[in-house]
Amino acid sequence: QITLKESGPTLVKPAQTLTLTCTFSGFSLTTNGVGVGWIRQPPGKALEWLATIYWNEDKHYSPSLNSGLTITKDTSKNQVVLTMTNVDSVDTATYYCAHRLTYSGGWYFDYWGQGTLVTVSS
Amino acid sequence: EIVLTQSPATLSLSPGERATLSCRASQRVGSYLGWYQQKPGQAPRLLIYDAFNRATGIPARFSGSGSGTDFTLTISSLETEDFAVYYCQQRANWPITFGQGTRLEIK
């Protein structure tokens, strides 16, 4: 059974760095084809993809946020960490981590965490 | 970046009716388009991948079609639990992009 859960601060000040952790079970990020992504959703708005990481360390980032994002994995802890620097109020959103649909040729997300709401405010 | 435009923004129907949701891509994406359902306070749920493949556990009343730039999600006979927001997503090119959503509401 695949599960994912996001954790991190609920409130961050503008210009600070946001660090979110996705802790997962039921799969391994050392297995060929496995990947995890981060997606966010501002209140009342649409989904926005942020970053993805493959089992082989291949990474992709949203170009609109590229310079401020870093995604890493810790396979010993079954965790994926997303770091976002210099946050702003527009980064207030629910942040989801999600598992890649392994048997498709690309990136769809078949298992999602419950999401964590992050508010950026002074 | 590929822009996905969903229509209509809101669709009002009654249980038992047929729902047709559209997603148009700004560039051709082949068949590399998926659909998600999201209910209030919940994470999205993958319904369809690669235009017409139902994800595991998705009822047969959900079907997807289309290729290139125009795609459709059809719900053949609406159940009360189907009233939600639906998003399309393309995986043809980086960055992954989502549409702005269609809200399916009870009439």
PDB file of C-alpha atoms in Angstrom:
ATOM      1  CA  GLN A   1       0.000   0.000   0.000  1.00  0.00           C
ATOM      2  CA  ILE A   2       1.476   3.302  -1.114  1.00  0.00           C
ATOM      3  CA  THR A   3       1.174   6.279   1.186  1.00  0.00           C
ATOM      4  CA  LEU A   4       2.762   9.713   1.218  1.00  0.00           C
ATOM      5  CA  LYS A   5       2.646  12.442   3.814  1.00  0.00           C
ATOM      6  CA  GLU A   6       3.897  16.000   3.661  1.00  0.00           C
ATOM      7  CA  SER A   7       5.363  17.817   6.645  1.00  0.00           C
ATOM      8  CA  GLY A   8       6.823  21.226   7.269  1.00  0.00           C
ATOM      9  CA  PRO A   9       6.017  24.652   8.680  1.00  0.00           C
ATOM     10  CA  THR A  10       2.523  26.038   8.416  1.00  0.00           C
ATOM     11  CA  LEU A  11       3.704  29.656   8.546  1.00  0.00           C
ATOM     12  CA  VAL A  12       6.764  31.147   6.887  1.00  0.00           C
ATOM     13  CA  LYS A  13       7.866  34.763   6.689  1.00  0.00           C
ATOM     14  CA  PRO A  14       8.509  36.469   3.350  1.00  0.00           C
ATOM     15  CA  ALA A  15      12.067  36.066   2.040  1.00  0.00           C
ATOM     16  CA  GLN A  16      12.635  32.965   4.189  1.00  0.00           C
ATOM     17  CA  THR A  17      13.394  29.478   2.931  1.00  0.00           C
ATOM     18  CA  LEU A  18      10.630  26.884   3.003  1.00  0.00           C
ATOM     19  CA  THR A  19      11.589  23.252   3.510  1.00  0.00           C
ATOM     20  CA  LEU A  20       8.971  20.546   3.005  1.00  0.00           C
ATOM     21  CA  THR A  21       9.448  16.840   3.567  1.00  0.00           C
ATOM     22  CA  CYS A  22       7.529  14.031   1.913  1.00  0.00           C
ATOM     23  CA  THR A  23       7.714  10.766   3.844  1.00  0.00           C
ATOM     24  CA  PHE A  24       6.453   7.791   1.915  1.00  0.00           C
ATOM     25  CA  SER A  25       5.930   4.052   2.259  1.00  0.00           C
ATOM     26  CA  GLY A  26       4.969   1.185  -0.009  1.00  0.00           C
ATOM     27  CA  PHE A  27       7.632   1.858  -2.632  1.00  0.00           C
ATOM     28  CA  SER A  28      11.331   2.585  -2.922  1.00  0.00           C
ATOM     29  CA  LEU A  29      13.042   5.439  -4.707  1.00  0.00           C
ATOM     30  CA  THR A  30      15.813   3.044  -5.630  1.00  0.00           C
ATOM     31  CA  THR A  31      13.525   1.055  -7.944  1.00  0.00           C
ATOM     32  CA  ASN A  32      13.757   1.622 -11.702  1.00  0.00           C
ATOM     33  CA  GLY A  33      11.000   3.929 -12.935  1.00  0.00           C
ATOM     34  CA  VAL A  34       9.883   5.237  -9.571  1.00  0.00           C
ATOM     35  CA  GLY A  35       9.512   8.958  -9.064  1.00  0.00           C
ATOM     36  CA  VAL A  36       8.018  11.554  -6.736  1.00  0.00           C
ATOM     37  CA  GLY A  37       6.770  15.001  -7.554  1.00  0.00           C
ATOM     38  CA  TRP A  38       5.646  18.154  -5.777  1.00  0.00           C
ATOM     39  CA  ILE A  39       2.522  20.029  -6.803  1.00  0.00           C
ATOM     40  CA  ARG A  40       0.939  23.015  -5.100  1.00  0.00           C
ATOM     41  CA  GLN A  41      -2.460  24.660  -5.085  1.00  0.00           C
ATOM     42  CA  PRO A  42      -3.115  28.213  -3.888  1.00  0.00           C
ATOM     43  CA  PRO A  43      -6.432  28.575  -2.069  1.00  0.00           C
ATOM     44  CA  GLY A  44      -9.282  28.354  -4.546  1.00  0.00           C
ATOM     45  CA  LYS A  45      -6.954  28.025  -7.515  1.00  0.00           C
ATOM     46  CA  ALA A  46      -5.632  25.394  -9.873  1.00  0.00           C
ATOM     47  CA  LEU A  47      -2.857  22.853  -9.449  1.00  0.00           C
ATOM     48  CA  GLU A  48       0.700  23.897 -10.266  1.00  0.00           C
ATOM     49  CA  TRP A  49       3.529  21.433 -10.793  1.00  0.00           C
ATOM     50  CA  LEU A  50       6.778  22.365  -9.035  1.00  0.00           C
ATOM     51  CA  ALA A  51       9.409  19.629  -9.288  1.00  0.00           C
ATOM     52  CA  THR A  52       9.992  15.919  -9.793  1.00  0.00           C
ATOM     53  CA  ILE A  53      12.756  13.476  -8.977  1.00  0.00           C
ATOM     54  CA  TYR A  54      13.388  10.038 -10.398  1.00  0.00           C
ATOM     55  CA  TRP A  55      14.953   6.974  -8.820  1.00  0.00           C
ATOM     56  CA  ASN A  56      18.142   7.711 -10.826  1.00  0.00           C
ATOM     57  CA  GLU A  57      18.440  11.303  -9.500  1.00  0.00           C
ATOM     58  CA  ASP A  58      17.085  12.841 -12.686  1.00  0.00           C
ATOM     59  CA  LYS A  59      15.304  16.070 -11.687  1.00  0.00           C
ATOM     60  CA  HIS A  60      13.008  18.561 -13.337  1.00  0.00           C
ATOM     61  CA  TYR A  61      11.853  21.936 -12.079  1.00  0.00           C
ATOM     62  CA  SER A  62       9.162  24.418 -12.944  1.00  0.00           C
ATOM     63  CA  PRO A  63      10.925  27.118 -14.987  1.00  0.00           C
ATOM     64  CA  SER A  64       8.913  29.840 -13.273  1.00  0.00           C
ATOM     65  CA  LEU A  65      10.421  28.819  -9.921  1.00  0.00           C
ATOM     66  CA  ASN A  66      13.564  26.995 -11.059  1.00  0.00           C
ATOM     67  CA  SER A  67      16.152  29.202  -9.427  1.00  0.00           C
ATOM     68  CA  GLY A  68      14.459  28.942  -6.076  1.00  0.00           C
ATOM     69  CA  LEU A  69      13.679  25.227  -5.933  1.00  0.00           C
ATOM     70  CA  THR A  70      15.723  22.213  -4.934  1.00  0.00           C
ATOM     71  CA  ILE A  71      14.429  18.647  -4.756  1.00  0.00           C
ATOM     72  CA  THR A  72      16.401  15.888  -3.113  1.00  0.00           C
ATOM     73  CA  LYS A  73      15.814  12.346  -1.936  1.00  0.00           C
ATOM     74  CA  ASP A  74      16.968  10.339   1.053  1.00  0.00           C
ATOM     75  CA  THR A  75      16.361   6.715   0.169  1.00  0.00           C
ATOM     76  CA  SER A  76      17.413   5.473   3.606  1.00  0.00           C
ATOM     77  CA  LYS A  77      14.619   7.481   5.185  1.00  0.00           C
ATOM     78  CA  ASN A  78      12.099   7.105   2.348  1.00  0.00           C
ATOM     79  CA  GLN A  79      11.864  10.867   2.057  1.00  0.00           C
ATOM     80  CA  VAL A  80      11.858  13.527  -0.620  1.00  0.00           C
ATOM     81  CA  VAL A  81      12.635  17.103   0.384  1.00  0.00           C
ATOM     82  CA  LEU A  82      11.631  20.261  -1.456  1.00  0.00           C
ATOM     83  CA  THR A  83      13.336  23.517  -0.635  1.00  0.00           C
ATOM     84  CA  MET A  84      12.032  26.855  -1.844  1.00  0.00           C
ATOM     85  CA  THR A  85      14.072  29.977  -1.233  1.00  0.00           C
ATOM     86  CA  ASN A  86      12.959  33.592  -0.896  1.00  0.00           C
ATOM     87  CA  VAL A  87       9.261  32.826  -0.499  1.00  0.00           C
ATOM     88  CA  ASP A  88       6.584  35.418  -1.077  1.00  0.00           C
ATOM     89  CA  SER A  89       2.880  35.703  -0.274  1.00  0.00           C
ATOM     90  CA  VAL A  90       2.087  34.230  -3.697  1.00  0.00           C
ATOM     91  CA  ASP A  91       3.642  30.989  -2.451  1.00  0.00           C
ATOM     92  CA  THR A  92       0.812  30.537   0.051  1.00  0.00           C
ATOM     93  CA  ALA A  93      -0.702  27.213  -0.993  1.00  0.00           C
ATOM     94  CA  THR A  94      -1.396  23.620  -0.140  1.00  0.00           C
ATOM     95  CA  TYR A  95       1.672  21.626  -1.097  1.00  0.00           C
ATOM     96  CA  TYR A  96       1.271  18.023  -2.215  1.00  0.00           C
ATOM     97  CA  CYS A  97       3.786  15.318  -2.872  1.00  0.00           C
ATOM     98  CA  ALA A  98       2.750  12.509  -5.192  1.00  0.00           C
ATOM     99  CA  HIS A  99       3.973   9.208  -6.613  1.00  0.00           C
ATOM    100  CA  ARG A 100       4.616   8.803 -10.321  1.00  0.00           C
ATOM    101  CA  LEU A 101       2.374   6.379 -12.193  1.00  0.00           C
ATOM    102  CA  THR A 102       5.089   3.871 -12.911  1.00  0.00           C
ATOM    103  CA  TYR A 103       3.579   2.061 -15.882  1.00  0.00           C
ATOM    104  CA  SER A 104       3.022   5.133 -18.004  1.00  0.00           C
ATOM    105  CA  GLY A 105       5.817   6.478 -20.160  1.00  0.00           C
ATOM    106  CA  GLY A 106       5.955   9.801 -18.364  1.00  0.00           C
ATOM    107  CA  TRP A 107       4.643  11.724 -15.428  1.00  0.00           C
ATOM    108  CA  TYR A 108       1.208  11.298 -14.017  1.00  0.00           C
ATOM    109  CA  PHE A 109       0.521  11.136 -10.293  1.00  0.00           C
ATOM    110  CA  ASP A 110      -1.435   8.163  -9.001  1.00  0.00           C
ATOM    111  CA  TYR A 111      -0.923   8.449  -5.250  1.00  0.00           C
ATOM    112  CA  TRP A 112      -0.994  11.738  -3.394  1.00  0.00           C
ATOM    113  CA  GLY A 113      -0.314  12.910   0.099  1.00  0.00           C
ATOM    114  CA  GLN A 114      -3.021  14.712   2.031  1.00  0.00           C
ATOM    115  CA  GLY A 115      -1.317  18.051   1.416  1.00  0.00           C
ATOM    116  CA  THR A 116       0.039  20.629   3.805  1.00  0.00           C
ATOM    117  CA  LEU A 117      -1.096  24.247   3.868  1.00  0.00           C
ATOM    118  CA  VAL A 118       1.742  26.747   3.995  1.00  0.00           C
ATOM    119  CA  THR A 119       1.014  30.409   4.617  1.00  0.00           C
ATOM    120  CA  VAL A 120       3.591  33.045   3.803  1.00  0.00           C
ATOM    121  CA  SER A 121       3.023  36.096   5.955  1.00  0.00           C
ATOM    122  CA  SER A 122       4.939  38.448   8.187  1.00  0.00           C
TER     123      SER A 122
ATOM    124  CA  GLU B   1       5.203  25.953 -21.910  1.00  0.00           C
ATOM    125  CA  ILE B   2       2.040  24.153 -23.020  1.00  0.00           C
ATOM    126  CA  VAL B   3      -1.106  25.913 -21.865  1.00  0.00           C
ATOM    127  CA  LEU B   4      -4.171  23.773 -21.208  1.00  0.00           C
ATOM    128  CA  THR B   5      -7.536  25.490 -21.470  1.00  0.00           C
ATOM    129  CA  GLN B   6     -10.526  23.728 -19.959  1.00  0.00           C
ATOM    130  CA  SER B   7     -14.127  24.394 -20.803  1.00  0.00           C
ATOM    131  CA  PRO B   8     -16.606  25.125 -19.530  1.00  0.00           C
ATOM    132  CA  ALA B   9     -15.401  26.673 -16.297  1.00  0.00           C
ATOM    133  CA  THR B  10     -18.541  25.424 -14.577  1.00  0.00           C
ATOM    134  CA  LEU B  11     -20.939  22.729 -15.688  1.00  0.00           C
ATOM    135  CA  SER B  12     -24.314  22.332 -13.995  1.00  0.00           C
ATOM    136  CA  LEU B  13     -25.988  18.956 -14.467  1.00  0.00           C
ATOM    137  CA  SER B  14     -28.252  16.556 -12.643  1.00  0.00           C
ATOM    138  CA  PRO B  15     -27.487  13.041 -11.446  1.00  0.00           C
ATOM    139  CA  GLY B  16     -28.003  10.558 -14.237  1.00  0.00           C
ATOM    140  CA  GLU B  17     -27.064  13.031 -16.968  1.00  0.00           C
ATOM    141  CA  ARG B  18     -24.040  12.782 -19.215  1.00  0.00           C
ATOM    142  CA  ALA B  19     -21.127  15.149 -18.615  1.00  0.00           C
ATOM    143  CA  THR B  20     -18.681  16.244 -21.290  1.00  0.00           C
ATOM    144  CA  LEU B  21     -15.609  18.208 -20.217  1.00  0.00           C
ATOM    145  CA  SER B  22     -13.081  19.623 -22.646  1.00  0.00           C
ATOM    146  CA  CYS B  23      -9.368  20.359 -22.511  1.00  0.00           C
ATOM    147  CA  ARG B  24      -7.519  22.107 -25.316  1.00  0.00           C
ATOM    148  CA  ALA B  25      -3.718  22.259 -25.512  1.00  0.00           C
ATOM    149  CA  SER B  26      -1.811  25.205 -26.983  1.00  0.00           C
ATOM    150  CA  GLN B  27       0.491  22.719 -28.785  1.00  0.00           C
ATOM    151  CA  ARG B  28       0.080  19.131 -29.845  1.00  0.00           C
ATOM    152  CA  VAL B  29       0.623  16.713 -26.993  1.00  0.00           C
ATOM    153  CA  GLY B  30      -0.059  13.458 -28.833  1.00  0.00           C
ATOM    154  CA  SER B  31      -2.026  11.284 -26.442  1.00  0.00           C
ATOM    155  CA  TYR B  32      -0.081  12.427 -23.401  1.00  0.00           C
ATOM    156  CA  LEU B  33      -2.929  13.904 -21.419  1.00  0.00           C
ATOM    157  CA  GLY B  34      -4.517  12.870 -18.160  1.00  0.00           C
ATOM    158  CA  TRP B  35      -7.508  13.821 -16.043  1.00  0.00           C
ATOM    159  CA  TYR B  36      -7.898  14.227 -12.287  1.00  0.00           C
ATOM    160  CA  GLN B  37     -10.873  14.657  -9.996  1.00  0.00           C
ATOM    161  CA  GLN B  38     -10.637  16.775  -6.876  1.00  0.00           C
ATOM    162  CA  LYS B  39     -13.232  17.071  -4.143  1.00  0.00           C
ATOM    163  CA  PRO B  40     -13.181  19.838  -1.500  1.00  0.00           C
ATOM    164  CA  GLY B  41     -10.472  19.327   1.082  1.00  0.00           C
ATOM    165  CA  GLN B  42      -9.038  16.306  -0.732  1.00  0.00           C
ATOM    166  CA  ALA B  43      -6.037  15.608  -2.875  1.00  0.00           C
ATOM    167  CA  PRO B  44      -6.586  15.075  -6.599  1.00  0.00           C
ATOM    168  CA  ARG B  45      -7.368  11.574  -7.838  1.00  0.00           C
ATOM    169  CA  LEU B  46      -6.032  10.293 -11.142  1.00  0.00           C
ATOM    170  CA  LEU B  47      -8.876   9.180 -13.417  1.00  0.00           C
ATOM    171  CA  ILE B  48      -7.437   8.886 -16.912  1.00  0.00           C
ATOM    172  CA  TYR B  49      -3.895   8.764 -18.273  1.00  0.00           C
ATOM    173  CA  ASP B  50      -2.607   8.943 -21.836  1.00  0.00           C
ATOM    174  CA  ALA B  51      -5.943  10.248 -23.107  1.00  0.00           C
ATOM    175  CA  PHE B  52      -8.115   7.172 -22.654  1.00  0.00           C
ATOM    176  CA  ASN B  53      -6.625   4.746 -20.118  1.00  0.00           C
ATOM    177  CA  ARG B  54      -8.559   4.472 -16.873  1.00  0.00           C
ATOM    178  CA  ALA B  55      -6.429   4.418 -13.753  1.00  0.00           C
ATOM    179  CA  THR B  56      -6.765   1.573 -11.281  1.00  0.00           C
ATOM    180  CA  GLY B  57     -10.160   1.413  -9.628  1.00  0.00           C
ATOM    181  CA  ILE B  58     -11.809   4.090 -11.757  1.00  0.00           C
ATOM    182  CA  PRO B  59     -15.417   3.231 -12.718  1.00  0.00           C
ATOM    183  CA  ALA B  60     -16.232   2.540 -16.344  1.00  0.00           C
ATOM    184  CA  ARG B  61     -18.578   5.541 -16.500  1.00  0.00           C
ATOM    185  CA  PHE B  62     -15.444   7.693 -16.808  1.00  0.00           C
ATOM    186  CA  SER B  63     -13.913   7.727 -20.270  1.00  0.00           C
ATOM    187  CA  GLY B  64     -11.361   9.847 -22.054  1.00  0.00           C
ATOM    188  CA  SER B  65     -10.829  10.594 -25.703  1.00  0.00           C
ATOM    189  CA  GLY B  66      -8.899  12.843 -28.034  1.00  0.00           C
ATOM    190  CA  SER B  67      -5.401  13.393 -29.331  1.00  0.00           C
ATOM    191  CA  GLY B  68      -3.247  16.233 -30.546  1.00  0.00           C
ATOM    192  CA  THR B  69      -4.754  19.359 -29.035  1.00  0.00           C
ATOM    193  CA  ASP B  70      -8.361  18.478 -28.190  1.00  0.00           C
ATOM    194  CA  PHE B  71      -9.409  16.117 -25.431  1.00  0.00           C
ATOM    195  CA  THR B  72     -12.632  15.140 -23.734  1.00  0.00           C
ATOM    196  CA  LEU B  73     -13.529  13.561 -20.426  1.00  0.00           C
ATOM    197  CA  THR B  74     -16.965  11.979 -20.465  1.00  0.00           C
ATOM    198  CA  ILE B  75     -18.946  10.778 -17.479  1.00  0.00           C
ATOM    199  CA  SER B  76     -21.706   8.663 -18.941  1.00  0.00           C
ATOM    200  CA  SER B  77     -24.241   8.887 -16.115  1.00  0.00           C
ATOM    201  CA  LEU B  78     -23.486  11.180 -13.222  1.00  0.00           C
ATOM    202  CA  GLU B  79     -23.493   9.859  -9.693  1.00  0.00           C
ATOM    203  CA  THR B  80     -23.742  12.268  -6.767  1.00  0.00           C
ATOM    204  CA  GLU B  81     -20.115  11.559  -5.836  1.00  0.00           C
ATOM    205  CA  ASP B  82     -18.943  12.775  -9.267  1.00  0.00           C
ATOM    206  CA  PHE B  83     -19.685  16.418  -8.514  1.00  0.00           C
ATOM    207  CA  ALA B  84     -16.220  17.887  -8.062  1.00  0.00           C
ATOM    208  CA  VAL B  85     -13.533  19.856  -9.874  1.00  0.00           C
ATOM    209  CA  TYR B  86     -11.742  18.186 -12.793  1.00  0.00           C
ATOM    210  CA  TYR B  87      -8.270  19.027 -14.051  1.00  0.00           C
ATOM    211  CA  CYS B  88      -6.416  17.954 -17.153  1.00  0.00           C
ATOM    212  CA  GLN B  89      -2.620  17.559 -17.166  1.00  0.00           C
ATOM    213  CA  GLN B  90      -0.143  17.074 -19.996  1.00  0.00           C
ATOM    214  CA  ARG B  91       3.094  15.150 -19.770  1.00  0.00           C
ATOM    215  CA  ALA B  92       4.237  15.587 -23.381  1.00  0.00           C
ATOM    216  CA  ASN B  93       6.746  18.339 -22.657  1.00  0.00           C
ATOM    217  CA  TRP B  94       8.432  19.863 -19.656  1.00  0.00           C
ATOM    218  CA  PRO B  95       7.180  21.639 -17.685  1.00  0.00           C
ATOM    219  CA  ILE B  96       4.238  19.488 -16.678  1.00  0.00           C
ATOM    220  CA  THR B  97       1.169  21.714 -16.827  1.00  0.00           C
ATOM    221  CA  PHE B  98      -2.397  21.534 -15.567  1.00  0.00           C
ATOM    222  CA  GLY B  99      -5.541  23.158 -16.835  1.00  0.00           C
ATOM    223  CA  GLN B 100      -7.418  25.671 -14.739  1.00  0.00           C
ATOM    224  CA  GLY B 101     -10.185  23.198 -13.912  1.00  0.00           C
ATOM    225  CA  THR B 102     -13.851  22.598 -14.618  1.00  0.00           C
ATOM    226  CA  ARG B 103     -16.258  22.659 -11.692  1.00  0.00           C
ATOM    227  CA  LEU B 104     -19.024  20.108 -12.091  1.00  0.00           C
ATOM    228  CA  GLU B 105     -21.928  21.132  -9.903  1.00  0.00           C
ATOM    229  CA  ILE B 106     -25.346  19.746  -9.161  1.00  0.00           C
ATOM    230  CA  LYS B 107     -28.127  21.504 -11.023  1.00  0.00           C
TER     231      LYS B 107
END
